[in-house]
Coordinates of C-alpha atoms in Angstrom, one line a residue:
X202 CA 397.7 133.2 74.3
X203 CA 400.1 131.9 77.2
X204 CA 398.0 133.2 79.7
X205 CA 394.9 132.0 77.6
X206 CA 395.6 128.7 77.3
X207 CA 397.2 128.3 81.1
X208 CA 393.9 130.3 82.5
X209 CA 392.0 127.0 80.3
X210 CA 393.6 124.6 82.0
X211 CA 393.4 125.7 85.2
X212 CA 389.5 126.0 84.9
X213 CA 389.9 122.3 83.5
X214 CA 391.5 121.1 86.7
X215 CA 389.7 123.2 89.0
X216 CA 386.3 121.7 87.2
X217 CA 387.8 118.0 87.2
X218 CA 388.9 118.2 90.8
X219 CA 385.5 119.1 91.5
X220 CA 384.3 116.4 89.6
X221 CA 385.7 113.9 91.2
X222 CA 385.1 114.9 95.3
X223 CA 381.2 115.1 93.5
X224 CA 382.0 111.5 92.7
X225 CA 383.2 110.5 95.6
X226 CA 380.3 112.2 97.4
X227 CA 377.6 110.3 95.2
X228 CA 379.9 106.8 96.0
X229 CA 379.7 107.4 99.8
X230 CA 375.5 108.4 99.6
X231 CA 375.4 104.9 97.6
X232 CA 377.7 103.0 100.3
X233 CA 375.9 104.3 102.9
X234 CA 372.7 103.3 101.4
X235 CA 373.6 99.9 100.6
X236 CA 374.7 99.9 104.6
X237 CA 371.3 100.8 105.7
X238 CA 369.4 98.0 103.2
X239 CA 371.3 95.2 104.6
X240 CA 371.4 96.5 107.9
X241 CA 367.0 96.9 107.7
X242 CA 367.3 93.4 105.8
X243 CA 369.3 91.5 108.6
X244 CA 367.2 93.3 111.0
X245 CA 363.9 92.2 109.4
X246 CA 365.3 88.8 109.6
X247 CA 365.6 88.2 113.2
X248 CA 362.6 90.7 113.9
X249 CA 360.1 89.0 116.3
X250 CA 357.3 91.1 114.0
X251 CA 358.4 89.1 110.8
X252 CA 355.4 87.5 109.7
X253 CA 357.7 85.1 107.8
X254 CA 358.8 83.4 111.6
X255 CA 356.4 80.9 113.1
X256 CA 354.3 82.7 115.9
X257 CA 352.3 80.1 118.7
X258 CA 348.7 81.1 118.3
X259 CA 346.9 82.4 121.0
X260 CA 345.0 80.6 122.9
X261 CA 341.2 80.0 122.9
X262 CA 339.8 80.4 126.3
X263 CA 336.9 79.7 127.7
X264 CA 334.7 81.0 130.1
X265 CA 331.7 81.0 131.9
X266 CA 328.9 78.7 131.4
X267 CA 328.8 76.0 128.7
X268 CA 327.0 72.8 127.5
X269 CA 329.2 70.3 129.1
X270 CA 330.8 69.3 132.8
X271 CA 334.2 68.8 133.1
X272 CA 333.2 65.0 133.6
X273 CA 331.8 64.9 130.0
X274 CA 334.3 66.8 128.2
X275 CA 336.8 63.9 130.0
X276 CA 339.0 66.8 131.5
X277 CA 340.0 65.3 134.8
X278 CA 343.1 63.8 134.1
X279 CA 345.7 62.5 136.1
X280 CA 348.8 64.0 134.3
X281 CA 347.0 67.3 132.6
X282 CA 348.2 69.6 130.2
X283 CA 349.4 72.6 130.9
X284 CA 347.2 73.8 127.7
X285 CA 344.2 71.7 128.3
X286 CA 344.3 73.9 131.7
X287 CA 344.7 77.0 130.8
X288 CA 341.6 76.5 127.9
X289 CA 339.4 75.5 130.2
X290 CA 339.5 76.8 133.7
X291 CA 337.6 79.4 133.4
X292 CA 334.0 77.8 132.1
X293 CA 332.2 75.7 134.3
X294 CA 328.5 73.7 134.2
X295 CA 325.7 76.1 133.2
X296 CA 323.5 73.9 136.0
X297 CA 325.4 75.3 139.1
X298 CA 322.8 73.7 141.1
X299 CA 323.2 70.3 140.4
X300 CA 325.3 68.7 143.2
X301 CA 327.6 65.8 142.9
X302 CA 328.2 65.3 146.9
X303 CA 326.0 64.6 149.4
X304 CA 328.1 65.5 152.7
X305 CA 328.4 69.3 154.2
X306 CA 330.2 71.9 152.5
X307 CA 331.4 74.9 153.9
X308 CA 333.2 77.3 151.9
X309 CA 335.3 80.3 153.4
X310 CA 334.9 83.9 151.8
X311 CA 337.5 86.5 152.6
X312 CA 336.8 90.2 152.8
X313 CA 340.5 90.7 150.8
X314 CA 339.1 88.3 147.7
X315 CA 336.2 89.9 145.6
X316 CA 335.7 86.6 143.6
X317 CA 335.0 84.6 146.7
X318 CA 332.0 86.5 146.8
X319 CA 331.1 85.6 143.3
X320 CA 331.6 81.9 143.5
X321 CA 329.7 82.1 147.0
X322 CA 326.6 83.8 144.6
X323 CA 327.3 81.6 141.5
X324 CA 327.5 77.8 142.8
X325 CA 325.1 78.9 145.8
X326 CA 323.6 75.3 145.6
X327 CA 326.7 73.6 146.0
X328 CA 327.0 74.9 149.8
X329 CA 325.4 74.3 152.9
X330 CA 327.0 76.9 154.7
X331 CA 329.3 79.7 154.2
X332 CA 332.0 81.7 156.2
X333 CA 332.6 84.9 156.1
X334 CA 335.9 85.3 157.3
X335 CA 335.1 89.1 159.2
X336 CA 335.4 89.3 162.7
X337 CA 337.8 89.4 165.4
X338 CA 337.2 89.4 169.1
X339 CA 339.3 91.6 170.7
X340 CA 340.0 93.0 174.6
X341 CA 339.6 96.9 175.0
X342 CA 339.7 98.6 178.7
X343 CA 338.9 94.8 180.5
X344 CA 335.5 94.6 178.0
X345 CA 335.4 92.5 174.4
X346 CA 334.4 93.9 171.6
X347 CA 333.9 92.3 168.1
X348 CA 335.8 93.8 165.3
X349 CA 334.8 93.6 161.6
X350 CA 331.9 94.8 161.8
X351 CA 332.5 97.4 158.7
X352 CA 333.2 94.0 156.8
X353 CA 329.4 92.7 156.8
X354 CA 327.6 92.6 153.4
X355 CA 324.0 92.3 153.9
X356 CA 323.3 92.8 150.2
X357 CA 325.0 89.6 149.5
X358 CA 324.2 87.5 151.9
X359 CA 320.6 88.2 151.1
X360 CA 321.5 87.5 147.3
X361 CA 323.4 84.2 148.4
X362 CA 320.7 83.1 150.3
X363 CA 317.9 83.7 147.8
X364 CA 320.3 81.4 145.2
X365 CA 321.3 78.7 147.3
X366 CA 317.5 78.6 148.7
X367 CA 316.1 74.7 148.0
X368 CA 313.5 72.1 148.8
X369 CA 315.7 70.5 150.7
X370 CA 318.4 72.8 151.8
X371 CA 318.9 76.4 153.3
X372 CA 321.9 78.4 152.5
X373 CA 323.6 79.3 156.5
X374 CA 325.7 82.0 157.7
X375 CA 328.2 81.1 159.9
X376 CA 331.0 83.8 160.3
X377 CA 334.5 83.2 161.3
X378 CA 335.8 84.5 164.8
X379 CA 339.2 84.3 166.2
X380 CA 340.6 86.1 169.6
X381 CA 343.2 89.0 168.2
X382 CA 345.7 90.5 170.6
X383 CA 344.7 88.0 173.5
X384 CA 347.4 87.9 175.7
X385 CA 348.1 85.1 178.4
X386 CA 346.5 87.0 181.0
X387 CA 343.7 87.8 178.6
X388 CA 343.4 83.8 178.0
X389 CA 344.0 82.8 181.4
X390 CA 341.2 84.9 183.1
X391 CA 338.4 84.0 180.0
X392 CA 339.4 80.0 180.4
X393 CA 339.4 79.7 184.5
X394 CA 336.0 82.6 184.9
X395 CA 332.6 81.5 184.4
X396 CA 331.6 85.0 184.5
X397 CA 334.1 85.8 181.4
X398 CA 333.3 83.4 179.4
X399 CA 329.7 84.0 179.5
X400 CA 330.6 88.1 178.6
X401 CA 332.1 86.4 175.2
X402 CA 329.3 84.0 174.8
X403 CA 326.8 86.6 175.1
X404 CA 328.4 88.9 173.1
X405 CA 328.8 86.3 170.1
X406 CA 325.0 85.2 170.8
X407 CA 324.4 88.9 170.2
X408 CA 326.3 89.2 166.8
X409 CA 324.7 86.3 165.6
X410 CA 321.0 87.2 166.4
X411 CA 321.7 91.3 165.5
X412 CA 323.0 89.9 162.2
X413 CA 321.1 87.1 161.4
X414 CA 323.4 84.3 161.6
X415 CA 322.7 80.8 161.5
X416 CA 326.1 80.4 163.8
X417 CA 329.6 80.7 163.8
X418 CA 333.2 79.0 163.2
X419 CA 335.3 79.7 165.9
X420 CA 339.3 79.3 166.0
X421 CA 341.2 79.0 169.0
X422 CA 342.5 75.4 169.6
X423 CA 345.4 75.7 167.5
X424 CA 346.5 79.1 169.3
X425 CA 346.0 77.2 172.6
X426 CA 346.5 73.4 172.4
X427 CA 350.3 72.6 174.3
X428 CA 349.9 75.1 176.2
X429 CA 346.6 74.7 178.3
X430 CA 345.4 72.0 179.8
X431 CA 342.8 70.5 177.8
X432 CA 339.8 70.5 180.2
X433 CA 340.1 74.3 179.8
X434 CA 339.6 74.1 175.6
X435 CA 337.3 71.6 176.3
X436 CA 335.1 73.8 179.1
X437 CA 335.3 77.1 176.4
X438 CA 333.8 75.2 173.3
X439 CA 331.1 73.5 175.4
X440 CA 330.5 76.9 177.4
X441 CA 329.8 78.7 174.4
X442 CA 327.7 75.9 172.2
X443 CA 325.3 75.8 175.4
X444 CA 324.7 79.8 175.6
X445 CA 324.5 80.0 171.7
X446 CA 322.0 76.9 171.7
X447 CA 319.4 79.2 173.5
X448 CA 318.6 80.8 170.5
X449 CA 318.8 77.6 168.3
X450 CA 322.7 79.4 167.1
X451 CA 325.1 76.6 166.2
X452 CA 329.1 76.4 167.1
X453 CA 331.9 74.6 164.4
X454 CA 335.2 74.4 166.2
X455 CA 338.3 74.9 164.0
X456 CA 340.9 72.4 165.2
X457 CA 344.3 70.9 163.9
X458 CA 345.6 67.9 161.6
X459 CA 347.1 65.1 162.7
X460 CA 351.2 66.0 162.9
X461 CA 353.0 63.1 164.5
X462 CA 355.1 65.8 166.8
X463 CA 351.5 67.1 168.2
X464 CA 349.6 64.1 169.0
X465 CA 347.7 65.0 171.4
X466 CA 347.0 68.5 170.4
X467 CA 343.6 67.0 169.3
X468 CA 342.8 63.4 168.8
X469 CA 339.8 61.2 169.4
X470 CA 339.7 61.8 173.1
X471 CA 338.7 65.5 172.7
X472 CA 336.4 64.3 169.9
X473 CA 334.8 61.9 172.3
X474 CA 334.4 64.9 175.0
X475 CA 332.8 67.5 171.9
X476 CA 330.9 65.5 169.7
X477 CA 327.7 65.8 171.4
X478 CA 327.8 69.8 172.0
X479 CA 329.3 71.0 168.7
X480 CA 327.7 70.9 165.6
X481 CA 330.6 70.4 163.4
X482 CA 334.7 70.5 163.4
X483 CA 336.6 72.0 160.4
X484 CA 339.2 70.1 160.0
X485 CA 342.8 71.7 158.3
X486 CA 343.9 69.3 156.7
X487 CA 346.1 71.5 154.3
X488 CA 349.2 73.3 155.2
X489 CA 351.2 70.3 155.1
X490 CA 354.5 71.4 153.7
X491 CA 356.4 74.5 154.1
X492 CA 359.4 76.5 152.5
X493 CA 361.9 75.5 155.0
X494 CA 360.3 71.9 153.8
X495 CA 358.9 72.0 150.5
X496 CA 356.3 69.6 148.8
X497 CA 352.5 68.6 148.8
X498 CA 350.2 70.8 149.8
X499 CA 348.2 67.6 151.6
X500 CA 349.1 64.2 150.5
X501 CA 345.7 62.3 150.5
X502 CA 346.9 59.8 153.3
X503 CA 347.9 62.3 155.9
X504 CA 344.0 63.5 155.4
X505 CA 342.8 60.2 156.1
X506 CA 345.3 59.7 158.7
X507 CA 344.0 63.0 160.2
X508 CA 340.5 61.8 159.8
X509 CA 340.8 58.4 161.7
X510 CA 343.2 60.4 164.2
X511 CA 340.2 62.0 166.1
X512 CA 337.4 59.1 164.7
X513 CA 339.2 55.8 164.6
X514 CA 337.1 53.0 162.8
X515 CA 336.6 50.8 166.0
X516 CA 335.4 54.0 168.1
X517 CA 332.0 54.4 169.6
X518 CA 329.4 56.6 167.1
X519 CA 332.1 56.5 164.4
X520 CA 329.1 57.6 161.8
X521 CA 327.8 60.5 163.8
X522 CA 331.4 61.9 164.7
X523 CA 332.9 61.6 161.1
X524 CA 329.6 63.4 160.0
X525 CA 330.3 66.5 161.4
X526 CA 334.0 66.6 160.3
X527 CA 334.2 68.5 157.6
X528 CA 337.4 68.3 155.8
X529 CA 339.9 70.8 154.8
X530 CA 340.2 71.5 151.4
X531 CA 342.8 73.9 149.8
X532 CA 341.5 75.6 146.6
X533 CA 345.4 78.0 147.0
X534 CA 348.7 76.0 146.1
X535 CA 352.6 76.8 147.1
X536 CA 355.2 78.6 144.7
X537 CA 358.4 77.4 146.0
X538 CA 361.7 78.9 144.7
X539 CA 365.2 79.1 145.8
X540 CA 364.7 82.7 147.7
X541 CA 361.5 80.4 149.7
X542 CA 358.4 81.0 147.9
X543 CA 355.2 81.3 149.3
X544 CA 351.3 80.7 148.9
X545 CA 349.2 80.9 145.6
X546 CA 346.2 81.6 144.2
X547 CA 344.6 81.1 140.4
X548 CA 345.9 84.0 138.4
X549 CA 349.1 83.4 140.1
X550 CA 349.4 79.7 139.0
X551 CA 348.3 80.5 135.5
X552 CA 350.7 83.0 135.0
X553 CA 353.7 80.4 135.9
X554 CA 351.4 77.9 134.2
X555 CA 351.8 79.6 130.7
X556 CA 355.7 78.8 130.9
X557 CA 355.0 74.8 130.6
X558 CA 354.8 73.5 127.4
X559 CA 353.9 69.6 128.7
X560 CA 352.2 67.8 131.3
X561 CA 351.8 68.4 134.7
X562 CA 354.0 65.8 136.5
X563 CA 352.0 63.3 139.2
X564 CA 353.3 62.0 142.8
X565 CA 351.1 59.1 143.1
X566 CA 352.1 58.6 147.0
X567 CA 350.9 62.5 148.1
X568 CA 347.9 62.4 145.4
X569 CA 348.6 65.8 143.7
X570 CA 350.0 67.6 140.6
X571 CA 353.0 69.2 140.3
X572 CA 355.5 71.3 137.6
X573 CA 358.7 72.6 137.5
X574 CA 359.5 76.0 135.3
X575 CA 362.3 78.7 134.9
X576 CA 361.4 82.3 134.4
X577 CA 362.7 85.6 134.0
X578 CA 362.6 85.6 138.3
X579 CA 364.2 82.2 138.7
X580 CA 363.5 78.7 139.2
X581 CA 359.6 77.4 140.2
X582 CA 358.9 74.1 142.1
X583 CA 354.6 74.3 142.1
X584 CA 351.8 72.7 143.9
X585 CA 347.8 73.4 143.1
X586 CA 344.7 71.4 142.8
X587 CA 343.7 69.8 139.8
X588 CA 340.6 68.3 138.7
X589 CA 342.0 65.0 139.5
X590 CA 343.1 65.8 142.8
X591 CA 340.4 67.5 144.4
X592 CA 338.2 64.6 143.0
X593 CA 340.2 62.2 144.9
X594 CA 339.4 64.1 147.9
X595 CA 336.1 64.3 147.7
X596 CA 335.9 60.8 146.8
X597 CA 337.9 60.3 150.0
X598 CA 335.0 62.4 152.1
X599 CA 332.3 60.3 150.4
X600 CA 334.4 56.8 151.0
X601 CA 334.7 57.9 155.0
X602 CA 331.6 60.1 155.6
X603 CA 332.8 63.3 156.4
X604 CA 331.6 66.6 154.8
X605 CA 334.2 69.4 153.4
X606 CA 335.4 72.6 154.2
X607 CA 337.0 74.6 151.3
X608 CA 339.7 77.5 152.1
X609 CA 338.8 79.6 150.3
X610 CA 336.6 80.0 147.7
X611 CA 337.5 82.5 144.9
X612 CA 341.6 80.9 145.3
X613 CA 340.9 78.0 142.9
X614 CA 339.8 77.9 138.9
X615 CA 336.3 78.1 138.1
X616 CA 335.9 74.7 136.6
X617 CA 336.8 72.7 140.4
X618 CA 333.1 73.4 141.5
X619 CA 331.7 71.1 138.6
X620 CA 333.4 68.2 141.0
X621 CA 331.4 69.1 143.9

């Protein structure tokens, strides 16, 4: 009975001592539990996916071609939004051929920039003349030789042309060439030889009539003024306008803006020496700050300081000289930041664009737009055309006669060619 009874109780305790580490078990499994709701529920709270926190609504954009200029819809504004800009950049005038200024307009297209070619094709109307920016003259073995060649779109041209074809206009070609790898001996022998610059005349007479351009834009001065004398400069563009103007081929001569440390690198006594041989200057008038000295990308009085540099108002033929001056004309801007910074283009404006949330902020003395923003990459200080600058501009080229040159299209927002 003993032996009964103690063989009882030790089943009892061995069944209650199991009891209870159950218990426990089941109190843990319901602790834990409890953990992982309010864990879930905290972490729910603060998720970004909650639909219970307040998320900005994307953005309507619009593109293409609508109803309404940006003069009607009242967009150019001289402090935008940051909003209004990014809504609207991307749709422009469904009449791309009506035309708003009456002066020249050349606008640049670079091989590296696909949508240059597009805006070249879409607002076709809106220029006289365009530049492909493809060749290079170059010395090999004591001969030159153009380079680029490979570049040349045919197919587009001949669709350019076709659009831009009017009553009273005719789309021109007039490619880009620059001397690449000159070096002072190379420069030296084509400025003092007769013989060698007629080799490059022909040679760019020979481009032109193989390719069926209307001309060409040729850069040099800047590489060359200060260091040669100018009756050399002078001699070259005059050269190679006379040679090019037997087959009825026209020359525009690149030259420099005013900079008060470079007066004479170009001013109104070369203009008074060029005027009547080349058909027209492009003037760059853009460029005017830098990262070592950060700020507008070309304050609207150093253009018309740059203007009347090279045409004063009192000078002789003051109409016909500021006629064929065709303004520079960014369409890029200038990210600056505390590493330096560097140059910009649309997609790379509206991506630091997207961090404002207010209005752009205006300097009235430079003329142009500007905004401060902080992202993940640091600290932004940004310059790029608006609506209401550029308009100033142009208004600026009607005021003082002079035509425009745009570097380069496809850098700028779709909606600027509405202005022109």
């Amino acid at each position: 009975l003993n032996l009964y009874h103690s063989n009882k109780l030790s089943i009892k305790r061995i069944s209650s001592s199991k009891m209870f580490k159950i218990k426990r078990k089941i109190l843990t499994i319901k602790w834990l539990i409890c953990i992982c709701l309010l864990v879930n529920k905290v972490d729910s709270t603060i998720s970004p996916g909650d639909k219970s926190q307040k998320q900005p609504k994307p953005l309507k954009l619009k593109t293409g071609p609508r109803d309404e200029s940006v003069f009607d819809l009242d967009l150019i504004d001289i402090e935008p939004s940051a909003k209004e800009i990014l809504i609207n950049n991307g749709a422009y005038y469904k009449d791309t051929s009506a035309r708003r200024f009456n002066g020249t307009v050349l606008g640049f297209v670079t091989p590296w920039n696909s949508h240059g070619y597009e805006i070249a094709t879409t607002f076709a109307k809106k220029f006289d003349i365009i530049s492909p920016v493809w060749f290079q003259i170059v010395k090999q073995d004591g001969k030159y030789k153009v380079n680029g060649v490979h570049d040349i779109d045919a197919r587009w041209m001949k669709d350019v042309r076709t659009k831009g074809r009017t009553e009273q206009r005719t789309m021109q070609f007039f490619p880009r060439f620059l001397f690449e790898n000159f070096n002072d001996n190379d420069f030296t022998l084509l400025l003092s030889s007769d013989e060698e610059t007629k080799k490059v005349s022909d040679l760019l007479r020979k481009t032109c009539i193989q390719h069926k351009f209307e001309g060409i834009v040729l850069e040099y001065w800047l590489q060359l003024g200060g260091r040669v004398a100018n009756k050399f400069l002078q001699k070259l563009a005059i050269s190679i306008s006379k040679n090019l103007a037997k087959d009825n081929l026209k020359l525009i001569l690149v030259i420099p803006p005013y900079r008060p440390q470079l007066v004479n690198m170009f001013n109104d006594y070369h203009m008074d020496k060029l005027y009547k041989h080349v058909y027209a200057f492009s003037l760059m008038t853009y460029d005017y700050s830098t990262i070592q000295r950060p700020g507008a990308n070309s304050p609207l009085y150093w253009i018309k300081q740059s203007i009347k540099h090279i045409a004063p108002d009192n000078t002789n033929d003051v109409v016909e000289k500021r006629k064929k001056i065709l303004m520079g004309l960014n369409m890029y801007g200038n990210d600056y930041t505390p590493d330096g910074g560097g140059p910009i283009v649309a997609g790379q404006y509206l991506d630091l664009l997207r961090n404002v949330k207010k209005r752009l902020t205006y300097d009235e003395n430079d003329v142009e737009n500007f905004f401060e923003t902080r992202t993940s990459t640091g600290r932004h200080y940004v310059f790029y055309p608006t609506l209401y600058s550029l308009n100033e501009r142009i208004k600026l080229a009607q005021e003082m006669g002079v035509g425009i040159s745009i570097w380069e299209l496809g850098q700028g927002l779709d909606y600027f060619y509405d202005l022109f």
